[in-house]
PDB file of C-alpha atoms and ligand atoms in Angstrom:
ATOM      1  CA  UNK X  15     -11.785  18.933   1.799  1.00  0.00           C
ATOM      2  CA  UNK X  16     -11.560  16.875   4.974  1.00  0.00           C
ATOM      3  CA  UNK X  17      -7.975  17.003   6.413  1.00  0.00           C
ATOM      4  CA  UNK X  18      -6.137  14.980   9.044  1.00  0.00           C
ATOM      5  CA  UNK X  19      -3.045  16.341  10.657  1.00  0.00           C
ATOM      6  CA  UNK X  20      -0.598  13.839  11.921  1.00  0.00           C
ATOM      7  CA  UNK X  21       1.853  14.966  14.688  1.00  0.00           C
ATOM      8  CA  UNK X  22       4.380  13.527  17.066  1.00  0.00           C
ATOM      9  CA  UNK X  23       5.330  16.326  19.484  1.00  0.00           C
ATOM     10  CA  UNK X  24       4.823  20.061  19.545  1.00  0.00           C
ATOM     11  CA  UNK X  25       2.534  20.517  16.708  1.00  0.00           C
ATOM     12  CA  UNK X  26       3.230  24.302  15.883  1.00  0.00           C
ATOM     13  CA  UNK X  27       2.614  23.643  12.229  1.00  0.00           C
ATOM     14  CA  UNK X  28      -0.677  21.841  13.121  1.00  0.00           C
ATOM     15  CA  UNK X  29      -1.647  24.985  15.147  1.00  0.00           C
ATOM     16  CA  UNK X  30      -0.883  27.071  12.057  1.00  0.00           C
ATOM     17  CA  UNK X  31      -3.091  24.910   9.876  1.00  0.00           C
ATOM     18  CA  UNK X  32      -5.937  24.809  12.420  1.00  0.00           C
ATOM     19  CA  UNK X  33      -5.825  28.689  12.755  1.00  0.00           C
ATOM     20  CA  UNK X  34      -5.874  29.120   9.041  1.00  0.00           C
ATOM     21  CA  UNK X  35      -8.797  26.580   8.599  1.00  0.00           C
ATOM     22  CA  UNK X  36     -10.867  28.671  11.055  1.00  0.00           C
ATOM     23  CA  UNK X  37     -10.682  31.762   8.723  1.00  0.00           C
ATOM     24  CA  UNK X  38     -13.784  32.631   6.694  1.00  0.00           C
ATOM     25  CA  UNK X  39     -14.006  30.760   3.332  1.00  0.00           C
ATOM     26  CA  UNK X  40     -10.963  28.545   4.047  1.00  0.00           C
ATOM     27  CA  UNK X  41     -11.530  25.592   1.625  1.00  0.00           C
ATOM     28  CA  UNK X  42     -10.422  22.839   4.083  1.00  0.00           C
ATOM     29  CA  UNK X  43     -11.628  21.490   7.403  1.00  0.00           C
ATOM     30  CA  UNK X  44      -9.387  19.811   9.894  1.00  0.00           C
ATOM     31  CA  UNK X  45     -11.537  16.780  11.053  1.00  0.00           C
ATOM     32  CA  UNK X  46      -8.822  15.098  13.217  1.00  0.00           C
ATOM     33  CA  UNK X  47      -5.389  15.507  14.757  1.00  0.00           C
ATOM     34  CA  UNK X  48      -3.659  12.095  15.178  1.00  0.00           C
ATOM     35  CA  UNK X  49      -0.569  11.466  17.194  1.00  0.00           C
ATOM     36  CA  UNK X  50       1.693   8.420  17.445  1.00  0.00           C
ATOM     37  CA  UNK X  51       2.856   9.771  20.774  1.00  0.00           C
ATOM     38  CA  UNK X  52       0.411   9.966  23.621  1.00  0.00           C
ATOM     39  CA  UNK X  53       2.341  12.812  25.258  1.00  0.00           C
ATOM     40  CA  UNK X  54       2.447  14.965  22.251  1.00  0.00           C
ATOM     41  CA  UNK X  55       1.945  18.639  23.384  1.00  0.00           C
ATOM     42  CA  UNK X  56       0.070  19.401  20.348  1.00  0.00           C
ATOM     43  CA  UNK X  57      -2.873  17.177  21.419  1.00  0.00           C
ATOM     44  CA  UNK X  58      -3.847  19.851  23.979  1.00  0.00           C
ATOM     45  CA  UNK X  59      -4.180  22.583  21.496  1.00  0.00           C
ATOM     46  CA  UNK X  60      -6.303  20.415  19.293  1.00  0.00           C
ATOM     47  CA  UNK X  61      -8.565  19.548  22.155  1.00  0.00           C
ATOM     48  CA  UNK X  62      -8.886  23.219  23.231  1.00  0.00           C
ATOM     49  CA  UNK X  63      -9.994  23.966  19.705  1.00  0.00           C
ATOM     50  CA  UNK X  64     -12.636  21.277  19.475  1.00  0.00           C
ATOM     51  CA  UNK X  65     -10.803  19.141  17.012  1.00  0.00           C
ATOM     52  CA  UNK X  66     -11.175  15.380  17.427  1.00  0.00           C
ATOM     53  CA  UNK X  67      -7.869  13.745  18.520  1.00  0.00           C
ATOM     54  CA  UNK X  68      -6.610  10.225  18.184  1.00  0.00           C
ATOM     55  CA  UNK X  69      -3.555   8.446  19.567  1.00  0.00           C
ATOM     56  CA  UNK X  70      -2.244   5.391  17.841  1.00  0.00           C
ATOM     57  CA  UNK X  71       0.770   4.638  19.844  1.00  0.00           C
ATOM     58  CA  UNK X  72       3.536   2.971  17.601  1.00  0.00           C
ATOM     59  CA  UNK X  73       4.935   1.301  20.745  1.00  0.00           C
ATOM     60  CA  UNK X  74       1.723  -0.912  20.888  1.00  0.00           C
ATOM     61  CA  UNK X  75       2.704  -2.425  17.484  1.00  0.00           C
ATOM     62  CA  UNK X  76       5.300  -5.071  16.749  1.00  0.00           C
ATOM     63  CA  UNK X  77       5.840  -3.775  13.182  1.00  0.00           C
ATOM     64  CA  UNK X  78       5.328  -0.704  10.988  1.00  0.00           C
ATOM     65  CA  UNK X  79       2.904  -2.477   8.686  1.00  0.00           C
ATOM     66  CA  UNK X  80       0.406  -3.150  11.500  1.00  0.00           C
ATOM     67  CA  UNK X  81       0.636   0.442  12.854  1.00  0.00           C
ATOM     68  CA  UNK X  82       0.201   1.838   9.385  1.00  0.00           C
ATOM     69  CA  UNK X  83      -2.853  -0.433   8.742  1.00  0.00           C
ATOM     70  CA  UNK X  84      -4.557   0.962  11.848  1.00  0.00           C
ATOM     71  CA  UNK X  85      -3.762   4.635  10.976  1.00  0.00           C
ATOM     72  CA  UNK X  86      -5.167   4.078   7.518  1.00  0.00           C
ATOM     73  CA  UNK X  87      -8.311   2.475   8.721  1.00  0.00           C
ATOM     74  CA  UNK X  88      -9.024   5.269  11.227  1.00  0.00           C
ATOM     75  CA  UNK X  89      -8.345   7.824   8.432  1.00  0.00           C
ATOM     76  CA  UNK X  90     -10.667   6.156   6.136  1.00  0.00           C
ATOM     77  CA  UNK X  91     -13.334   5.906   8.841  1.00  0.00           C
ATOM     78  CA  UNK X  92     -12.978   9.661   9.317  1.00  0.00           C
ATOM     79  CA  UNK X  93     -13.463  10.156   5.558  1.00  0.00           C
ATOM     80  CA  UNK X  94     -10.253  12.019   5.272  1.00  0.00           C
ATOM     81  CA  UNK X  95      -9.415  13.436   1.835  1.00  0.00           C
ATOM     82  CA  UNK X  96      -5.937  14.775   2.712  1.00  0.00           C
ATOM     83  CA  UNK X  97      -3.293  13.967   5.251  1.00  0.00           C
ATOM     84  CA  UNK X  98      -0.945  16.636   6.475  1.00  0.00           C
ATOM     85  CA  UNK X  99       2.178  15.331   8.151  1.00  0.00           C
ATOM     86  CA  UNK X 100       3.287  18.087  10.643  1.00  0.00           C
ATOM     87  CA  UNK X 101       6.390  17.063  12.576  1.00  0.00           C
ATOM     88  CA  UNK X 102       5.202  13.306  12.208  1.00  0.00           C
ATOM     89  CA  UNK X 103       8.417  11.536  13.014  1.00  0.00           C
ATOM     90  CA  UNK X 104       7.592   8.065  11.895  1.00  0.00           C
ATOM     91  CA  UNK X 105       8.689   6.571   8.543  1.00  0.00           C
ATOM     92  CA  UNK X 106       5.460   5.399   6.672  1.00  0.00           C
ATOM     93  CA  UNK X 107       5.565   2.172   4.681  1.00  0.00           C
ATOM     94  CA  UNK X 108       5.332   2.205   0.833  1.00  0.00           C
ATOM     95  CA  UNK X 109       2.056   0.381   1.125  1.00  0.00           C
ATOM     96  CA  UNK X 110       0.602   3.381   3.234  1.00  0.00           C
ATOM     97  CA  UNK X 111       2.211   6.022   0.967  1.00  0.00           C
ATOM     98  CA  UNK X 112       0.966   4.476  -2.195  1.00  0.00           C
ATOM     99  CA  UNK X 113      -2.613   3.880  -0.817  1.00  0.00           C
ATOM    100  CA  UNK X 114      -2.682   7.658  -0.095  1.00  0.00           C
ATOM    101  CA  UNK X 115      -0.712   8.825  -3.055  1.00  0.00           C
ATOM    102  CA  UNK X 116      -1.157  12.454  -3.842  1.00  0.00           C
ATOM    103  CA  UNK X 117      -3.367  12.704  -0.826  1.00  0.00           C
ATOM    104  CA  UNK X 118      -0.426  13.191   1.626  1.00  0.00           C
ATOM    105  CA  UNK X 119       1.741  16.157   2.136  1.00  0.00           C
ATOM    106  CA  UNK X 120       4.584  17.018   4.449  1.00  0.00           C
ATOM    107  CA  UNK X 121       6.653  19.858   5.607  1.00  0.00           C
ATOM    108  CA  UNK X 122      10.360  19.740   5.961  1.00  0.00           C
ATOM    109  CA  UNK X 123      12.735  22.369   7.295  1.00  0.00           C
ATOM    110  CA  UNK X 124      15.024  22.654   4.204  1.00  0.00           C
ATOM    111  CA  UNK X 125      14.935  23.435   0.503  1.00  0.00           C
ATOM    112  CA  UNK X 126      14.409  20.064  -0.755  1.00  0.00           C
ATOM    113  CA  UNK X 127      16.038  18.090  -2.317  1.00  0.00           C
ATOM    114  CA  UNK X 128      18.739  19.563  -0.214  1.00  0.00           C
ATOM    115  CA  UNK X 129      19.225  18.303   3.406  1.00  0.00           C
ATOM    116  CA  UNK X 130      16.747  15.451   3.657  1.00  0.00           C
ATOM    117  CA  UNK X 131      16.677  13.507   6.892  1.00  0.00           C
ATOM    118  CA  UNK X 132      17.535  14.553  10.400  1.00  0.00           C
ATOM    119  CA  UNK X 133      19.943  17.272  11.936  1.00  0.00           C
ATOM    120  CA  UNK X 134      18.985  19.445   8.852  1.00  0.00           C
ATOM    121  CA  UNK X 135      19.915  22.789  10.423  1.00  0.00           C
ATOM    122  CA  UNK X 136      23.304  21.766  11.840  1.00  0.00           C
ATOM    123  CA  UNK X 137      24.092  20.272   8.268  1.00  0.00           C
ATOM    124  CA  UNK X 138      22.976  23.390   6.514  1.00  0.00           C
ATOM    125  CA  UNK X 139      25.221  25.608   8.653  1.00  0.00           C
ATOM    126  CA  UNK X 140      28.040  23.225   8.378  1.00  0.00           C
ATOM    127  CA  UNK X 141      27.744  23.127   4.589  1.00  0.00           C
ATOM    128  CA  UNK X 142      28.398  26.906   4.354  1.00  0.00           C
ATOM    129  CA  UNK X 143      25.342  27.418   2.189  1.00  0.00           C
ATOM    130  CA  UNK X 144      24.106  31.084   2.472  1.00  0.00           C
ATOM    131  CA  UNK X 145      20.417  30.066   2.046  1.00  0.00           C
ATOM    132  CA  UNK X 146      18.138  27.361   3.286  1.00  0.00           C
ATOM    133  CA  UNK X 147      14.376  27.381   4.079  1.00  0.00           C
ATOM    134  CA  UNK X 148      11.338  24.947   4.118  1.00  0.00           C
ATOM    135  CA  UNK X 149       9.342  22.936   1.637  1.00  0.00           C
ATOM    136  CA  UNK X 150       5.837  21.465   1.625  1.00  0.00           C
ATOM    137  CA  UNK X 151       5.739  18.378  -0.823  1.00  0.00           C
ATOM    138  CA  UNK X 152       3.606  15.546  -1.696  1.00  0.00           C
ATOM    139  CA  UNK X 153       4.879  12.388   0.060  1.00  0.00           C
ATOM    140  CA  UNK X 154       6.541   9.476  -1.797  1.00  0.00           C
ATOM    141  CA  UNK X 155       7.968   6.245  -0.259  1.00  0.00           C
ATOM    142  CA  UNK X 156      11.537   7.680  -0.128  1.00  0.00           C
ATOM    143  CA  UNK X 157      12.056   9.822   2.824  1.00  0.00           C
ATOM    144  CA  UNK X 158      11.569  13.654   2.226  1.00  0.00           C
ATOM    145  CA  UNK X 159      10.942  13.002  -1.489  1.00  0.00           C
ATOM    146  CA  UNK X 160       7.977  14.027  -3.736  1.00  0.00           C
ATOM    147  CA  UNK X 161       6.471  16.841  -5.818  1.00  0.00           C
ATOM    148  CA  UNK X 162       7.161  20.198  -4.295  1.00  0.00           C
ATOM    149  CA  UNK X 163       4.190  22.428  -3.796  1.00  0.00           C
ATOM    150  CA  UNK X 164       5.554  25.543  -1.884  1.00  0.00           C
ATOM    151  CA  UNK X 165       8.976  26.625  -0.738  1.00  0.00           C
ATOM    152  CA  UNK X 166      10.295  29.534   1.190  1.00  0.00           C
ATOM    153  CA  UNK X 167      13.850  30.822   1.296  1.00  0.00           C
ATOM    154  CA  UNK X 168      15.516  31.700   4.646  1.00  0.00           C
ATOM    155  CA  UNK X 169      19.016  33.180   4.964  1.00  0.00           C
ATOM    156  CA  UNK X 170      21.737  31.554   7.085  1.00  0.00           C
ATOM    157  CA  UNK X 171      23.393  34.463   9.066  1.00  0.00           C
ATOM    158  CA  UNK X 172      26.830  34.594  10.686  1.00  0.00           C
ATOM    159  CA  UNK X 173      26.684  33.260  14.138  1.00  0.00           C
ATOM    160  CA  UNK X 174      23.624  31.310  13.530  1.00  0.00           C
ATOM    161  CA  UNK X 175      23.157  28.291  15.713  1.00  0.00           C
ATOM    162  CA  UNK X 176      20.901  25.292  14.769  1.00  0.00           C
ATOM    163  CA  UNK X 177      18.114  26.614  17.385  1.00  0.00           C
ATOM    164  CA  UNK X 178      18.403  30.135  15.995  1.00  0.00           C
ATOM    165  CA  UNK X 179      18.058  29.036  12.314  1.00  0.00           C
ATOM    166  CA  UNK X 180      15.296  26.540  13.227  1.00  0.00           C
ATOM    167  CA  UNK X 181      13.222  29.399  14.714  1.00  0.00           C
ATOM    168  CA  UNK X 182      13.837  31.600  11.654  1.00  0.00           C
ATOM    169  CA  UNK X 183      12.606  28.815   9.349  1.00  0.00           C
ATOM    170  CA  UNK X 184       9.751  27.924  11.648  1.00  0.00           C
ATOM    171  CA  UNK X 185       8.228  31.396  10.903  1.00  0.00           C
ATOM    172  CA  UNK X 186       8.151  30.597   7.202  1.00  0.00           C
ATOM    173  CA  UNK X 187       6.850  27.048   7.759  1.00  0.00           C
ATOM    174  CA  UNK X 188       3.931  28.528   9.563  1.00  0.00           C
ATOM    175  CA  UNK X 189       3.252  30.804   6.456  1.00  0.00           C
ATOM    176  CA  UNK X 190       3.673  28.206   3.618  1.00  0.00           C
ATOM    177  CA  UNK X 191       1.921  25.295   5.227  1.00  0.00           C
ATOM    178  CA  UNK X 192      -1.482  26.962   5.170  1.00  0.00           C
ATOM    179  CA  UNK X 193      -0.740  28.389   1.848  1.00  0.00           C
ATOM    180  CA  UNK X 194       0.066  24.946   0.487  1.00  0.00           C
ATOM    181  CA  UNK X 195      -3.200  23.423   1.976  1.00  0.00           C
ATOM    182  CA  UNK X 196      -5.214  26.217   0.664  1.00  0.00           C
ATOM    183  CA  UNK X 197      -3.899  25.777  -2.985  1.00  0.00           C
ATOM    184  CA  UNK X 198      -4.492  21.976  -2.863  1.00  0.00           C
ATOM    185  CA  UNK X 199      -7.920  22.440  -1.395  1.00  0.00           C
ATOM    186  CA  UNK X 200      -8.807  24.686  -4.094  1.00  0.00           C
ATOM    187  CA  UNK X 201      -7.785  22.036  -6.509  1.00  0.00           C
ATOM    188  CA  UNK X 202      -5.016  24.387  -8.009  1.00  0.00           C
ATOM    189  CA  UNK X 203      -2.205  21.951  -7.599  1.00  0.00           C
ATOM    190  CA  UNK X 204      -1.813  19.257 -10.402  1.00  0.00           C
ATOM    191  CA  UNK X 205       0.767  16.516 -10.043  1.00  0.00           C
ATOM    192  CA  UNK X 206       2.420  15.078 -13.052  1.00  0.00           C
ATOM    193  CA  UNK X 207       5.061  12.406 -12.245  1.00  0.00           C
ATOM    194  CA  UNK X 208       7.605  14.064  -9.935  1.00  0.00           C
ATOM    195  CA  UNK X 209       6.297  17.736 -10.649  1.00  0.00           C
ATOM    196  CA  UNK X 210       3.600  19.610  -9.112  1.00  0.00           C
ATOM    197  CA  UNK X 211       2.307  22.603 -10.778  1.00  0.00           C
ATOM    198  CA  UNK X 212      -0.056  25.460  -9.631  1.00  0.00           C
ATOM    199  CA  UNK X 213      -3.082  26.638 -11.794  1.00  0.00           C
ATOM    200  CA  UNK X 214      -2.974  30.409 -12.124  1.00  0.00           C
ATOM    201  CA  UNK X 215       0.727  30.342 -11.109  1.00  0.00           C
ATOM    202  CA  UNK X 216       1.369  33.862 -12.332  1.00  0.00           C
ATOM    203  CA  UNK X 217      -0.518  35.378  -9.453  1.00  0.00           C
ATOM    204  CA  UNK X 218       0.661  32.730  -7.007  1.00  0.00           C
ATOM    205  CA  UNK X 219       4.276  33.119  -7.854  1.00  0.00           C
ATOM    206  CA  UNK X 220       4.100  36.802  -6.880  1.00  0.00           C
ATOM    207  CA  UNK X 221       3.430  35.641  -3.212  1.00  0.00           C
ATOM    208  CA  UNK X 222       6.305  33.304  -3.333  1.00  0.00           C
ATOM    209  CA  UNK X 223       8.867  35.717  -4.590  1.00  0.00           C
ATOM    210  CA  UNK X 224      12.026  35.793  -2.537  1.00  0.00           C
ATOM    211  CA  UNK X 225      11.553  39.027  -0.422  1.00  0.00           C
ATOM    212  CA  UNK X 226      15.354  39.321  -0.117  1.00  0.00           C
ATOM    213  CA  UNK X 227      15.698  40.010  -3.888  1.00  0.00           C
ATOM    214  CA  UNK X 228      15.077  43.601  -4.846  1.00  0.00           C
ATOM    215  CA  UNK X 229      13.495  44.389  -8.295  1.00  0.00           C
ATOM    216  CA  UNK X 230      15.696  47.553  -8.662  1.00  0.00           C
TER     217      UNK X 230
HETATM  218  C1  GAR I  15       9.126  21.217  11.983  1.00  0.00           C
HETATM  219  O1  GAR I  15      10.274  22.128  11.866  1.00  0.00           O
HETATM  220  C2  GAR I  15       9.087  20.490  10.731  1.00  0.00           C
HETATM  221  O2  GAR I  15       9.374  21.004   9.598  1.00  0.00           O
HETATM  222  C3  GAR I  15       9.979  19.210  11.057  1.00  0.00           C
HETATM  223  O3  GAR I  15       9.664  19.024  12.343  1.00  0.00           O
HETATM  224  C4  GAR I  15       9.270  20.263  13.074  1.00  0.00           C
HETATM  225  C5  GAR I  15       8.058  19.954  13.712  1.00  0.00           C
HETATM  226  O4  GAR I  15       7.600  21.152  14.528  1.00  0.00           O
HETATM  227  N1  GAR I  15       9.770  18.048  10.285  1.00  0.00           N
HETATM  228  C6  GAR I  15      10.721  17.298   9.704  1.00  0.00           C
HETATM  229  O5  GAR I  15      11.940  17.566  10.129  1.00  0.00           O
HETATM  230  C7  GAR I  15      10.232  16.232   8.877  1.00  0.00           C
HETATM  231  N2  GAR I  15      11.219  15.570   8.147  1.00  0.00           N
HETATM  232  P1  GAR I  15       6.148  21.278  14.982  1.00  0.00           P
HETATM  233  O6  GAR I  15       5.778  19.931  15.641  1.00  0.00           O
HETATM  234  O7  GAR I  15       6.105  22.421  15.838  1.00  0.00           O
HETATM  235  O8  GAR I  15       5.325  21.402  13.824  1.00  0.00           O
END
């Protein structure tokens, strides 16, 4: 499976996906890393790892449609099968999302459908919820919406700041994004309407069990 990763800045999830893809037998190949921001730090890592990079700067476009058209054209030329959004902070037009339906996934730092959008960690802490986490999901035209592939649960601890919580969640993001990509590339994820199911879920669910819950 040929995969494009779209980033806007740091690209630590992109790095986790690239590292996973280099492991023996991994069923997906990262064929390009595309950024809408020419200064994205993640581009350097991609270049150092011999992954072709591409910048399509949204500031060069008068509207979202034209930007998305050029992104889509480039990804088609690269024969991309699956797009992974990894900290890609541009809203994509419904036309783009529908064109790539069930072939775009995203990672979001909350347990969707809770806390969509921005300032996720501040809002989770302020809500008083005891647990948050991260989600890999297929992308639909509405923001942070779509069938859920993998989630990880992360506790919110007394005294957490948004930065501390973000770092704790990021560790789990780097674990679940490669797992989700592997499952999809192995064709084990089936989408039916708003639900994604995993073939052979019995063994997979064992890897997703909340480690905080004891069996005793
Ligand atoms: C990650 O925490 C990702 O979940 C979040 O941006 C960060 C990007 O970090 N994405 C969103 O909030 C999307 N709604 P990274 O560039 O180091 O991967």
